[in-house]
mmCIF file of C-alpha atoms in Angstrom:
data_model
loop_
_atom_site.group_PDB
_atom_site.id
_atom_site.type_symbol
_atom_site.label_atom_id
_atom_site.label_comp_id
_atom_site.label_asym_id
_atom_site.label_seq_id
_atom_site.Cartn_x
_atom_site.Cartn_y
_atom_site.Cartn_z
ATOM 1 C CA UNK D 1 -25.843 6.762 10.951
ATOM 2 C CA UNK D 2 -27.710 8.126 7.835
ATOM 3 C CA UNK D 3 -26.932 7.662 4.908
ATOM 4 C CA UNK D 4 -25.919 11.602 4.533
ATOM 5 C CA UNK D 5 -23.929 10.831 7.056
ATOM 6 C CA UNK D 6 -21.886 7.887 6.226
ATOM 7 C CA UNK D 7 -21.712 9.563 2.299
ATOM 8 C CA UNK D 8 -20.295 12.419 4.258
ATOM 9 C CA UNK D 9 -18.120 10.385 6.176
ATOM 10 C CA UNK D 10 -16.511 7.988 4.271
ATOM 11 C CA UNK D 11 -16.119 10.978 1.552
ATOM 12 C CA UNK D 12 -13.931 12.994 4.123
ATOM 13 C CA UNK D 13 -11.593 9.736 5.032
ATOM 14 C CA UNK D 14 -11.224 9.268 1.130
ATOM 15 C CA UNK D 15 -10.199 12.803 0.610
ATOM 16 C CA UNK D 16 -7.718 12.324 3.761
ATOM 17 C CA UNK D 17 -6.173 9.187 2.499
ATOM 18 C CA UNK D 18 -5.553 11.249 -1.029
ATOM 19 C CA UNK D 19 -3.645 13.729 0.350
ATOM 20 C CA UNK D 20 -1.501 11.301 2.302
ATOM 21 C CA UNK D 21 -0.615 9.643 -0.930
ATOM 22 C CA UNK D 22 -0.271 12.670 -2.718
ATOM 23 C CA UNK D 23 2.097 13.563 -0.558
ATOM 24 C CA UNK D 24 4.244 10.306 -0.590
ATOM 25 C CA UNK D 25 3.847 9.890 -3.879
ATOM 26 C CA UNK D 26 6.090 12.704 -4.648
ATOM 27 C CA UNK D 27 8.872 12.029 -1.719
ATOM 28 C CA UNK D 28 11.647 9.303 -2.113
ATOM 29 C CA UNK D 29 10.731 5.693 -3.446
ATOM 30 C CA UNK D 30 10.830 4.610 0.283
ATOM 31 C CA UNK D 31 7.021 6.318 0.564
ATOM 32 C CA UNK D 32 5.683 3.497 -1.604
ATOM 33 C CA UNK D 33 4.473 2.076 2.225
ATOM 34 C CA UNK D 34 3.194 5.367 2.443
ATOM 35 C CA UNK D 35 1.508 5.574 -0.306
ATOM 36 C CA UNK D 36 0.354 1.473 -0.377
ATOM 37 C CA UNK D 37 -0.808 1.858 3.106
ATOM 38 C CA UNK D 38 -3.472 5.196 2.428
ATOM 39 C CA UNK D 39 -4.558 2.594 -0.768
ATOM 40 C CA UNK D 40 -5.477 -0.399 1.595
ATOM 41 C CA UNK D 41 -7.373 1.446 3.657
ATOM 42 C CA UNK D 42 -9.149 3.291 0.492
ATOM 43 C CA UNK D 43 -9.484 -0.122 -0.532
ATOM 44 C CA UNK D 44 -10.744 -1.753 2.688
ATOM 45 C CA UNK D 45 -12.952 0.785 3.778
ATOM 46 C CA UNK D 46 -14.702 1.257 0.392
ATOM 47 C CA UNK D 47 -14.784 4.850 1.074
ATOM 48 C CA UNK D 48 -14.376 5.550 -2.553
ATOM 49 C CA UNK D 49 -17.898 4.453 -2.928
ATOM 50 C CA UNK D 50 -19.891 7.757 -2.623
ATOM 51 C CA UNK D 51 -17.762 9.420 -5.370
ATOM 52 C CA UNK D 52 -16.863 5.828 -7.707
ATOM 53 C CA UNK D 53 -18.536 2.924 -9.326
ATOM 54 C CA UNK D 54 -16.058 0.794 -8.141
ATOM 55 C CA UNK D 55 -12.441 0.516 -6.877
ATOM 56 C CA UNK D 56 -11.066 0.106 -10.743
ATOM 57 C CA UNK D 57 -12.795 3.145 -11.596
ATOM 58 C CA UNK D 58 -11.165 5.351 -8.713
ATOM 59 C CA UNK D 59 -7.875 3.553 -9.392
ATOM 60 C CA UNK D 60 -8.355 4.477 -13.322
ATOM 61 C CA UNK D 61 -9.645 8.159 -12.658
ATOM 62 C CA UNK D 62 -8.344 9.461 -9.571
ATOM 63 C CA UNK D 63 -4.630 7.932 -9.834
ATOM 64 C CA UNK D 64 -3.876 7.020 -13.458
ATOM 65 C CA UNK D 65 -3.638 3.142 -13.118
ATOM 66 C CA UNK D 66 -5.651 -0.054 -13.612
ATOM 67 C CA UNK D 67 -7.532 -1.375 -11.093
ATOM 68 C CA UNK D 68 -5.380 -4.800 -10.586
ATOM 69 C CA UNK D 69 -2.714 -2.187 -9.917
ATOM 70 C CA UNK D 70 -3.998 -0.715 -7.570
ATOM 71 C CA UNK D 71 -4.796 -4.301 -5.607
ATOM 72 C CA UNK D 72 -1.046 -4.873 -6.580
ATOM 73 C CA UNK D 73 -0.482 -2.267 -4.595
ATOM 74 C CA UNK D 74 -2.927 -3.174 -1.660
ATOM 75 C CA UNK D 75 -0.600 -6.335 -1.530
ATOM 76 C CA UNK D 76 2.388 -4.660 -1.627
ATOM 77 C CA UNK D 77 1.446 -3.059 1.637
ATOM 78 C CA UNK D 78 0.074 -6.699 3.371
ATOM 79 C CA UNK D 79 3.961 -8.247 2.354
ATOM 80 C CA UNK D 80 5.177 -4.440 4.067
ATOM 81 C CA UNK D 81 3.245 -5.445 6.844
ATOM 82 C CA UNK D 82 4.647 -8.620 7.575
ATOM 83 C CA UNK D 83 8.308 -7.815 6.723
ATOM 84 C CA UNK D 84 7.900 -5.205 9.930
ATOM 85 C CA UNK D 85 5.564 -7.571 11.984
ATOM 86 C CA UNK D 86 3.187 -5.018 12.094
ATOM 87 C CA UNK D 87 -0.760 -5.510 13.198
ATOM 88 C CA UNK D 88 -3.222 -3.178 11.567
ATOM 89 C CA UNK D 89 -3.346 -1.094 14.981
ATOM 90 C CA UNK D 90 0.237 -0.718 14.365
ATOM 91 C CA UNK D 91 2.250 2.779 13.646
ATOM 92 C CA UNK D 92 3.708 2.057 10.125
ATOM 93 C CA UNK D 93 7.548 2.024 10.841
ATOM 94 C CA UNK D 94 8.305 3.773 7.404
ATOM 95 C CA UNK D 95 11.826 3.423 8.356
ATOM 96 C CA UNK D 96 12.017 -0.314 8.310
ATOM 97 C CA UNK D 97 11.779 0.235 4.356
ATOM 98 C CA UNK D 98 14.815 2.058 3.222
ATOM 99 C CA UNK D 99 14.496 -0.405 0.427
ATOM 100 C CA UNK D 100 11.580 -1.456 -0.064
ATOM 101 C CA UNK D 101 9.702 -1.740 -3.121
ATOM 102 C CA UNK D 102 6.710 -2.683 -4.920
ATOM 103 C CA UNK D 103 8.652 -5.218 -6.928
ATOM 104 C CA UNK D 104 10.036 -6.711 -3.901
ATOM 105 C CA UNK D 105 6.810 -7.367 -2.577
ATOM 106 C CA UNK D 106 5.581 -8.901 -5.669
ATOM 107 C CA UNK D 107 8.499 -11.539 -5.171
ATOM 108 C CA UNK D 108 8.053 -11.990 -1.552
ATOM 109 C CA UNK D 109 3.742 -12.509 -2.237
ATOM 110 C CA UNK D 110 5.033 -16.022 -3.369
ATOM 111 C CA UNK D 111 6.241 -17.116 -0.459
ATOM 112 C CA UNK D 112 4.709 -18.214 2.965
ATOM 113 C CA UNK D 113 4.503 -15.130 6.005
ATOM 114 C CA UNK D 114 7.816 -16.476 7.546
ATOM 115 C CA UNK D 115 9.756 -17.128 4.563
ATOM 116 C CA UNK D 116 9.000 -13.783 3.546
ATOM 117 C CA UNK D 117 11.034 -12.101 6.864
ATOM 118 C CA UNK D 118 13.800 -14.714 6.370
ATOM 119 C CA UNK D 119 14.073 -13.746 2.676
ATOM 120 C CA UNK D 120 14.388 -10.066 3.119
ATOM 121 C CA UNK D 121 16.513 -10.389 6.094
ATOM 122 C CA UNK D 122 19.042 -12.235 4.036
ATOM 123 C CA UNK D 123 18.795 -10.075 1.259
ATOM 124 C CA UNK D 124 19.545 -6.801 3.117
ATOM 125 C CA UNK D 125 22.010 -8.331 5.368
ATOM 126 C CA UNK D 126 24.705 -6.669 3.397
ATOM 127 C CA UNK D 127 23.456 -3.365 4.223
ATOM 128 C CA UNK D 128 22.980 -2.825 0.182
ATOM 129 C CA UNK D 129 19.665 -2.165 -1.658
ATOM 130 C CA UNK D 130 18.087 -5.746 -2.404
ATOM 131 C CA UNK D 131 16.814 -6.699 -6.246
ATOM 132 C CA UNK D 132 13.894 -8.947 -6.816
ATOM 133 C CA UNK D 133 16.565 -11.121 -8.782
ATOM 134 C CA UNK D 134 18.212 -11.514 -4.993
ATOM 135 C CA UNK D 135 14.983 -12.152 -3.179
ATOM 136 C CA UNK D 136 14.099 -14.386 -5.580
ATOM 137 C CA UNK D 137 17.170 -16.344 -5.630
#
């Protein structure tokens, strides 16, 4: 591919993962997946390249926080991952995550793959939205 090309390319998967999150960004909480998911690909993919000097800049410019929020973010979505068993060819199950959010996953980073499933599970056993306070507990 030639370089016009893959500028081209990767530009047009950057502007689709923006509108994604622009869209979930303004829908319930439950869209930070959404919204986490469109960033780790952005992310991944370095497809902000052909319009950024680097992933803290587009974080900074394009969305209005830091750079090491943004790969708080990108973590938030691995930990989402998990929690729903999901591969990266999987459908994101936005469902699963009816309470779900970032500062869950920042709790549930600290702990091992497994432990994080058997921590969530017991914390929204009761059917009631979790706190970090109970997933850390």
């Amino acid at each position: 591919m030639s370089a016009m090309n893959l500028y081209a390319a990767e530009l047009a998967e950057l502007e689709a993962h923006e509108r994604e999150m622009e869209k979930a960004s303004g829908l319930i909480r439950s869209n930070v997946v959404v919204f986490c998911k469109h960033l780790a690909e952005i992310y991944e993919s370095c497809c902000w390249k052909p319009k950024y000097k680097s992933f803290d800049t587009y974080c900074e410019t394009r969305w209005l926080f830091s750079g090491s929020r943004g790969r708080q973010l990108v973590a938030a979505y691995d930990v989402a991952k998990n929690l729903a068993g999901m591969t990266d060819e999987d459908t994101l199950p936005v469902f699963l995550f009816e309470y779900f959010t970032e500062s869950h996953a920042r709790v549930l980073k600290e702990l091992p793959p497994e432990q994080q499933r058997i921590a969530w599970d017991a914390a929204t056993a009761s059917g009631e939205p979790p706190t970090a306070k109970t997933l850390s507990a």
